Short mmCIF file of C-alpha atoms in Angstrom, two decimals:
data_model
loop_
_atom_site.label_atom_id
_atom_site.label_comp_id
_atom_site.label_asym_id
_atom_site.label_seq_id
_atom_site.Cartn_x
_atom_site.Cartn_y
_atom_site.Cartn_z
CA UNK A 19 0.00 0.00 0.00
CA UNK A 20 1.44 3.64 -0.77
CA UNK A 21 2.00 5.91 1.66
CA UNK A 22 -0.82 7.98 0.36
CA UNK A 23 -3.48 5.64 0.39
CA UNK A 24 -2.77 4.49 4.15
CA UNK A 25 -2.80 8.17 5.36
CA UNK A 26 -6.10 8.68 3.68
CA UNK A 27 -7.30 5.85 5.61
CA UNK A 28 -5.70 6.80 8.53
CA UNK A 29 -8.33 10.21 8.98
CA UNK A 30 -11.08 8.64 11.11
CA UNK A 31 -8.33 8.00 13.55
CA UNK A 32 -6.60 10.98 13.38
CA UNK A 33 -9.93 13.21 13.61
CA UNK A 34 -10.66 11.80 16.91
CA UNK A 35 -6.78 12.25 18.29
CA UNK A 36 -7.58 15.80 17.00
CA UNK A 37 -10.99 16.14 18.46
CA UNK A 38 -9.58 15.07 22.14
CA UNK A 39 -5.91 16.66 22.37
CA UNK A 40 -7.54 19.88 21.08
CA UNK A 41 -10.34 19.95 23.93
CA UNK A 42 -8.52 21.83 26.62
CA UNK A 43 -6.13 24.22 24.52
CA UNK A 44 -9.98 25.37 21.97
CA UNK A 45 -11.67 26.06 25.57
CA UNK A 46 -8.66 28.87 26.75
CA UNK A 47 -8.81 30.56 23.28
CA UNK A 48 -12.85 30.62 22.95
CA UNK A 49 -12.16 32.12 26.81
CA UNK A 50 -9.66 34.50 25.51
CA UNK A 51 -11.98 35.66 22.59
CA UNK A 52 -14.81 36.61 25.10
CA UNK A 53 -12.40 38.45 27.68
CA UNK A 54 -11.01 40.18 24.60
CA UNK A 55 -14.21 41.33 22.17
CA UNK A 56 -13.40 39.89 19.04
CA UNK A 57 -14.61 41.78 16.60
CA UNK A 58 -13.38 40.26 13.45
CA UNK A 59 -11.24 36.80 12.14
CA UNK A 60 -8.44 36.92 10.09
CA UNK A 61 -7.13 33.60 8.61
CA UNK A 62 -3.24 33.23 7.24
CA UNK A 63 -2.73 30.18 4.94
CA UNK A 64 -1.12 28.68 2.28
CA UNK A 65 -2.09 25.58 -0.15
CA UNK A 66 -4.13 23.09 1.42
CA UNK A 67 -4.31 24.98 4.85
CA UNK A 68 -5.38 28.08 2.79
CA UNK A 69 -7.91 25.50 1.27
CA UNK A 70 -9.04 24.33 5.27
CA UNK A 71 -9.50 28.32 5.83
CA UNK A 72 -11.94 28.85 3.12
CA UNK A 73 -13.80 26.38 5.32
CA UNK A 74 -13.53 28.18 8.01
CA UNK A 75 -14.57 31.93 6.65
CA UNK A 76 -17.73 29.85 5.94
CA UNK A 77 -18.16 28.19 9.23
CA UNK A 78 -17.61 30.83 11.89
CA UNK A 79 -19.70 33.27 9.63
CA UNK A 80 -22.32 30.61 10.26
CA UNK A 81 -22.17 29.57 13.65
CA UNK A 82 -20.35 33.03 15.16
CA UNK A 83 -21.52 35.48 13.44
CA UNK A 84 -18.51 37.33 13.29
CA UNK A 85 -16.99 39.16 9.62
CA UNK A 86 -14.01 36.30 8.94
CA UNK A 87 -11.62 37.09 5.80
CA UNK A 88 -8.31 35.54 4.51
CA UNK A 89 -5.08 37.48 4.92
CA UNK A 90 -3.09 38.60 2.25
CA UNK A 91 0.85 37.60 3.31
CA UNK A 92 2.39 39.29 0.61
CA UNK A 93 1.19 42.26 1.66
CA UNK A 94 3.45 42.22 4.70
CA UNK A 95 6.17 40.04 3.00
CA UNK A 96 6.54 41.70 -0.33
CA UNK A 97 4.62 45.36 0.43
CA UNK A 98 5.90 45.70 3.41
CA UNK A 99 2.66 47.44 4.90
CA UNK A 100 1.37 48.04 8.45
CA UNK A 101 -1.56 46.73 9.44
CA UNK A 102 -3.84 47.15 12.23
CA UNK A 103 -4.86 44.11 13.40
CA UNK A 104 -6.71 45.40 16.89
CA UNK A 105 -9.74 43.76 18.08
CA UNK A 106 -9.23 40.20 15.42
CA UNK A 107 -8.31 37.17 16.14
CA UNK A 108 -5.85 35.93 13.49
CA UNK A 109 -5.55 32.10 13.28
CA UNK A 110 -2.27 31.23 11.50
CA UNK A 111 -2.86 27.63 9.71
CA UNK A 112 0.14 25.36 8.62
CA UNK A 113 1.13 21.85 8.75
CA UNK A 114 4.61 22.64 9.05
CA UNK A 115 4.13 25.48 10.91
CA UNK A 116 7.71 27.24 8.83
CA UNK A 117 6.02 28.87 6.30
CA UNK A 118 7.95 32.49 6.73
CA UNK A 119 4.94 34.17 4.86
CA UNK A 120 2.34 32.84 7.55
CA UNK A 121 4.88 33.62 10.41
CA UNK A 122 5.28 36.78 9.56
CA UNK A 123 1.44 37.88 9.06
CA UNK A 124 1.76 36.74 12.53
CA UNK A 125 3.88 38.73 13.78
CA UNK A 126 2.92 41.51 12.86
CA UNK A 127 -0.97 40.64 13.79
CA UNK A 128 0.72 39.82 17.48
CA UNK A 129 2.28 43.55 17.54
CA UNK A 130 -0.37 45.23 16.37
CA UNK A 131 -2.85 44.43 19.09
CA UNK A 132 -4.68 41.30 17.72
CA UNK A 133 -5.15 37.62 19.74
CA UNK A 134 -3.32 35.34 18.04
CA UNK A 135 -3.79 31.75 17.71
CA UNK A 136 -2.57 28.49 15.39
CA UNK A 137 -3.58 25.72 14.00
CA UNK A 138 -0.44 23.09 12.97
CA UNK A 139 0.75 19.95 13.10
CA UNK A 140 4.08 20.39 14.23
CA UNK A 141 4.46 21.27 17.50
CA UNK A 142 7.68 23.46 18.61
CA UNK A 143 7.56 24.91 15.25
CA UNK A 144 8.15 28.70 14.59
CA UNK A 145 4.68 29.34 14.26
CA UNK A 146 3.37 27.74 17.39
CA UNK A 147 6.35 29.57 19.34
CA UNK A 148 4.76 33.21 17.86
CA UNK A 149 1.09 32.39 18.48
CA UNK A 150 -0.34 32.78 21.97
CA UNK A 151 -2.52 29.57 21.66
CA UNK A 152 -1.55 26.46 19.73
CA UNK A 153 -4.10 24.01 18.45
CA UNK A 154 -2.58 20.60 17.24
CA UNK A 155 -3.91 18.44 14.55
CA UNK A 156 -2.05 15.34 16.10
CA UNK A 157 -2.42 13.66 12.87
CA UNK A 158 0.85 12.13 13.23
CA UNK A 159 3.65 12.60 10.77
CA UNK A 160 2.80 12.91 7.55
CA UNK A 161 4.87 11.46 4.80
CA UNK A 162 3.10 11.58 1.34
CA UNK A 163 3.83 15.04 0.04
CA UNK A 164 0.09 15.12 -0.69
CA UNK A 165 -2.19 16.52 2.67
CA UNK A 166 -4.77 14.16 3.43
CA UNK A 167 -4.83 13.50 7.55
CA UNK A 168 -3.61 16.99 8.16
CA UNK A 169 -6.66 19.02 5.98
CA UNK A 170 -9.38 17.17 7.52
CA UNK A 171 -7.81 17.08 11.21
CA UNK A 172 -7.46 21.29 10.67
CA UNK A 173 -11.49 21.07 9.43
CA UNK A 174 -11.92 19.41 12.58
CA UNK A 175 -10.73 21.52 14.59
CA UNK A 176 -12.10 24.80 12.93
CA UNK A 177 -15.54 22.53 13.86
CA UNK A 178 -14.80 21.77 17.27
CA UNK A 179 -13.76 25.72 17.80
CA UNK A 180 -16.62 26.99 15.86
CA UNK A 181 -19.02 24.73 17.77
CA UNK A 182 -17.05 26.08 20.95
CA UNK A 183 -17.57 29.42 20.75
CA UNK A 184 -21.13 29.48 19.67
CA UNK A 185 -22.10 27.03 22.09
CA UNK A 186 -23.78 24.79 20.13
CA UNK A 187 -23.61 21.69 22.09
CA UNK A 188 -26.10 20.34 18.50
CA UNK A 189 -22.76 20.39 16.47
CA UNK A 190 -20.49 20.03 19.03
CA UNK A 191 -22.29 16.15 19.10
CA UNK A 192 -22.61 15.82 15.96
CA UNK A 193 -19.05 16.29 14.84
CA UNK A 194 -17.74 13.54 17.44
CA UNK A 195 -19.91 11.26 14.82
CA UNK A 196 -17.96 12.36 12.02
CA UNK A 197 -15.09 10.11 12.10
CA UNK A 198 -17.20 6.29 12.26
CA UNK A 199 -19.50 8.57 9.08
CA UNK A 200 -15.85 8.77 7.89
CA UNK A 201 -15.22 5.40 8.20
CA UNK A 202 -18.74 4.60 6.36
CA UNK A 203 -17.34 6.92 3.36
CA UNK A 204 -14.54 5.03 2.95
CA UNK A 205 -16.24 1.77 2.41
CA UNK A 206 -18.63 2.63 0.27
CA UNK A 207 -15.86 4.26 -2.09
CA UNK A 208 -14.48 0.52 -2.08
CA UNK A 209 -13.73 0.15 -5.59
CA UNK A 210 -16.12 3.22 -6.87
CA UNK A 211 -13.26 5.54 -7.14
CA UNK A 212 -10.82 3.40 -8.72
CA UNK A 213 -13.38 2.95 -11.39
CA UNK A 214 -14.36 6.85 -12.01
CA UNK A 215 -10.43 7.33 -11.94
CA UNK A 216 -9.78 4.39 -15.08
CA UNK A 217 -12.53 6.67 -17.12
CA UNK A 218 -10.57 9.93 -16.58
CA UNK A 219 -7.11 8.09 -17.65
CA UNK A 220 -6.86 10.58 -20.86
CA UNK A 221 -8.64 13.58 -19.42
CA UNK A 222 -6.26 16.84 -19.91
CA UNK A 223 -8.58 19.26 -17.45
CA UNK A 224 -10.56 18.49 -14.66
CA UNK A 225 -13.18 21.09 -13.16
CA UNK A 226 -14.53 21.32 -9.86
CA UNK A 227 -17.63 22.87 -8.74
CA UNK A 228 -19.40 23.38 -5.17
CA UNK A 229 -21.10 26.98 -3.92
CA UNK A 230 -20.68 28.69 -0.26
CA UNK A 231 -19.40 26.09 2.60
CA UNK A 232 -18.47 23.23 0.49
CA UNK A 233 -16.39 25.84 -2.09
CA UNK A 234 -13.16 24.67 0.02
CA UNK A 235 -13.99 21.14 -0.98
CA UNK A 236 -13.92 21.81 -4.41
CA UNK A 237 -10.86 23.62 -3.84
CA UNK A 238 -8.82 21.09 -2.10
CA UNK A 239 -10.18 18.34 -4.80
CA UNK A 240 -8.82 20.36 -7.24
CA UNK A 241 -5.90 20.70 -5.73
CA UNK A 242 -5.01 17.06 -4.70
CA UNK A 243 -5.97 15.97 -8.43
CA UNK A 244 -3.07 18.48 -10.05
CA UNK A 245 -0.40 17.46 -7.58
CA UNK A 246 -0.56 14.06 -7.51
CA UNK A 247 -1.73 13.65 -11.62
CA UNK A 248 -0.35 16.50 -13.23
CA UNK A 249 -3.83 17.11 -14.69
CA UNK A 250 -4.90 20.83 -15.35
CA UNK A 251 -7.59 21.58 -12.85
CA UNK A 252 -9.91 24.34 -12.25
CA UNK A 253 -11.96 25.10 -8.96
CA UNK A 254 -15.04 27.52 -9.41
CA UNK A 255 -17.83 28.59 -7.35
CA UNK A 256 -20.56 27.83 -9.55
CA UNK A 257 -22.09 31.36 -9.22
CA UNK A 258 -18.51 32.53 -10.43
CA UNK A 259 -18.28 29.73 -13.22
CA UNK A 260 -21.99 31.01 -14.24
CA UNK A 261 -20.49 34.53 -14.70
CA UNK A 262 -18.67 33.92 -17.43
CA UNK A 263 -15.94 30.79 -17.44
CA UNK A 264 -19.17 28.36 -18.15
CA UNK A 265 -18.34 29.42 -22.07
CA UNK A 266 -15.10 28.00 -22.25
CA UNK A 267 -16.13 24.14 -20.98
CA UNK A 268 -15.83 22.46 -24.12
CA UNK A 269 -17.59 18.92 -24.61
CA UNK A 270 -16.56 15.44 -22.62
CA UNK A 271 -14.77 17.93 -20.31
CA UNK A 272 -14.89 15.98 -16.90
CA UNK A 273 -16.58 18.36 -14.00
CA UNK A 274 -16.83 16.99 -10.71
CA UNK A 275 -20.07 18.53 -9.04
CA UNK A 276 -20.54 18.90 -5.41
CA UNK A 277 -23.90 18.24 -4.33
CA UNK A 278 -24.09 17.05 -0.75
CA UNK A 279 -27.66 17.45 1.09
CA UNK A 280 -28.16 21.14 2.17
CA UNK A 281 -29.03 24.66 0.97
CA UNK A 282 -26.25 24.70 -2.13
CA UNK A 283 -27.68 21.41 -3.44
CA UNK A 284 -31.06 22.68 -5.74
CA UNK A 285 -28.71 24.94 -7.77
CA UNK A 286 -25.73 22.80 -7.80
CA UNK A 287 -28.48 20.46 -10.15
CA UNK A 288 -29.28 23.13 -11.76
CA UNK A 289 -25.67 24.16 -13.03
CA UNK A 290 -25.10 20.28 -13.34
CA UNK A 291 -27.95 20.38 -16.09
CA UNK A 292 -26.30 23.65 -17.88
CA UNK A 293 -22.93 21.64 -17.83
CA UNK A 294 -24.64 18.82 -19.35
CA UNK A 295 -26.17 20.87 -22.08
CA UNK A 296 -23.01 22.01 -23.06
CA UNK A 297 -21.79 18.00 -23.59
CA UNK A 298 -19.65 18.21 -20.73
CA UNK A 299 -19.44 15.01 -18.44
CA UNK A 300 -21.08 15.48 -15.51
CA UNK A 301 -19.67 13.86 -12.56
CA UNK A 302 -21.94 14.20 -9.28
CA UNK A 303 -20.92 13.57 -6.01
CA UNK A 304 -24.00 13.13 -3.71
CA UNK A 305 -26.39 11.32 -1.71
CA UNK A 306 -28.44 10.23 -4.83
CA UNK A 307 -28.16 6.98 -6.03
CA UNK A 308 -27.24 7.66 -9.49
CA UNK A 309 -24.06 10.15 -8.12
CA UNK A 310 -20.87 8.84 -9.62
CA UNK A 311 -19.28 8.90 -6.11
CA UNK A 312 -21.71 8.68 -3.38
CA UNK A 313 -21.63 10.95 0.02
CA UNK A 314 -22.79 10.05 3.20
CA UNK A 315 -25.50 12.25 5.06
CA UNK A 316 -23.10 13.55 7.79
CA UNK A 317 -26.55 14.80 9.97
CA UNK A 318 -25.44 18.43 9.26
CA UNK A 319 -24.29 20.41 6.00
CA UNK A 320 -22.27 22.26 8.57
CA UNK A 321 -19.72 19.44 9.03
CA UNK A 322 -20.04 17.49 5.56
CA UNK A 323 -16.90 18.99 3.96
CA UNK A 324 -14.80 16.26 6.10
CA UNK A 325 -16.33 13.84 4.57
CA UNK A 326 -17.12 15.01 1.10
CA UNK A 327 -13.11 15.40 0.36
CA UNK A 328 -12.85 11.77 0.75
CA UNK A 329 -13.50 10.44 -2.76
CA UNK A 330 -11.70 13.20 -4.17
CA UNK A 331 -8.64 12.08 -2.03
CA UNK A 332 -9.51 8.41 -3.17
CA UNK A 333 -9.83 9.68 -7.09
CA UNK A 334 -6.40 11.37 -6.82
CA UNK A 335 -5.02 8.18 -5.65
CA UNK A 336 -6.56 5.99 -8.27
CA UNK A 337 -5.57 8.16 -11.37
CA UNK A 338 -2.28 8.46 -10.33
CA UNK A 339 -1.79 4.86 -9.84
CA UNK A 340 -3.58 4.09 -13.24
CA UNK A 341 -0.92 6.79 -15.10
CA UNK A 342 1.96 5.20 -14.09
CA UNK A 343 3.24 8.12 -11.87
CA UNK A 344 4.12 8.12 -8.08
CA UNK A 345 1.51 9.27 -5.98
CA UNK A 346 3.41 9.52 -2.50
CA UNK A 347 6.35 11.70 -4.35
CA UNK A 348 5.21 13.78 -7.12
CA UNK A 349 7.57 15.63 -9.72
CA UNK A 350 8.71 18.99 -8.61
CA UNK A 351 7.24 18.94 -5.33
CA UNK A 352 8.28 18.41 -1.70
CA UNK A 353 6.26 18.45 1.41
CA UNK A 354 7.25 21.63 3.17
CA UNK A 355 7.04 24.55 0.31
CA UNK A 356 9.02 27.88 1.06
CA UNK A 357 7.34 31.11 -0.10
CA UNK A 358 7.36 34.82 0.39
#
């Protein structure tokens, strides 16, 4: 078995390390928000953890209520501007917890007044040294240069937070089911995803499409797919793909459709049908039993994203495998990328 395969496998396990070593260190920041006001949430991220953020504008807009944007690092790192970060929390989110672009939105968030916190899975790292609270993933180490165990552990945890700080105990339940409905996913992807992935052998571009919370899954699928293929890949919001991009999907283009149960769903069919006039082939990935990967009801649309990046995971993978190339190891990359 690669090493890829086995860490995707590994998530249900890893969620619930995740959900318990987190308990005590979520309950002093959600503590420290409330002493402090927070007015606003600022998220710093890169790649897949950028990807686990866009989850999390959605989320604690949901639950909290509070205005939550993504940072802009260059503006610090290139720009060198000042910003004033008083009255925000900033959440710094990295696996590695080195990235010098994340550190350094950090730092200057820290000086400028805001409550800082992180989200890693490396503890001692630079990052958890600058942030006043540290929240671990303790996914274990990771070795396939591909994310798997450390995106939805990070989800997790933005859930457990979220569900924290609004005190809903609802969700707060509900997400300790996630990882056995994780468990359930995988099964019933036994073999399913292998045989989507033979189909899409020759594809040269690969869309993905998903509205509002579940944009981040289409993200990250997009995401895993290029890596680990070398496919081109597009992620769209499908009110952004409607505005315009739609006219340049040419026929038998493979589009892989998130429709999981909850308020995106009715027009996510509806853009699936537009798709499908153009010729393009629709791939759905729902609860229905006609989707070409099936999703399992996760009891709220609130946590289904940690679920719902499982067969994407599980395509990656499978094309990969059936193109000859090395999925733990891909060309030109390495697990810990350096930026500015």
């Amino acid at each position: 078995m690669s090493i890829l395969l086995s860490e995707i496998n590994e998530q249900p396990a890893a969620l619930e390390r995740a959900l318990t070593g987190s308990k005590d260190a979520i309950a002093e920041l959600v503590a420290a928000i409330k002493a402090r006001d927070v007015r606003y949430v600022i998220l710093a991220a890169r790649g897949t953890s950028d990807n686990a953020a866009t989850y999390a504008k959605y989320l604690l807009q949901l639950t909290v209520g509070v205005p939550c944007g993504l940072a802009a690092p260059s503006v610090h790192t290139l720009y060198e501007a000042d910003v004033d970060y008083k009255d925000a929390l900033v959440i710094g989110v990295s696996q590695s917890g080195a990235g010098d672009d994340i550190n350094e939105v950090m730092t200057q968030a820290k000086k400028s007044g805001a409550l800082t916190a992180a989200i890693t899975n490396t503890e001692g790292s630079k990052l958890s040294q600058i942030a006043e609270h540290v929240l671990f993933c303790n996914a274990g180490v990771e070795k396939a240069v591909a994310a798997t165990k450390t995106y939805t552990t990070t989800l997790g945890i933005f859930a457990k937070l979220s569900a924290r700080w609004a005190g809903n105990n609802e969700l707060a339940e509900t997400l300790w089911r996630v990882p056995d409905a994780m468990r359930k996913e995988l099964a019933m992807l036994e073999g399913k995803a292998q045989t989507v992935a033979h189909s899409l052998t020759h594809a040269e571009r690969i869309l993905a499409v998903a509205r509002g919370l579940h944009l981040c899954t289409a993200i990250e699928s997009s995401l895993k797919i290029a890596e680990t293929t070398h496919t081109t890949t597009q992620a769209f919001s499908s009110a952004d793909l409607l505005h315009g991009p739609i006219a340049s999907v040419p026929a038998n283009t493979p589009c892989l459709l998130l429709l999981p149960d909850g308020k995106t769903k009715p027009m996510m069919l509806e853009v699936a049908a537009k798709l499908a006039s153009r010729g393009a082939r629709v791939l759905t990935l729902s609860t229905d039993a006609d989707a070409a990967l099936p999703l399992i009801n996760t009891g709220t649309e609130l946590l289904s994203p940690l679920v719902d990046i499982l067969p994407a995971q599980l395509l990656a993978y499978h094309l990969t495998v059936a193109r000859g190339l090395d999925p733990d190891n891909p060309s030109g990359l390495t697990k810990v990328t350096v930026t500015r």
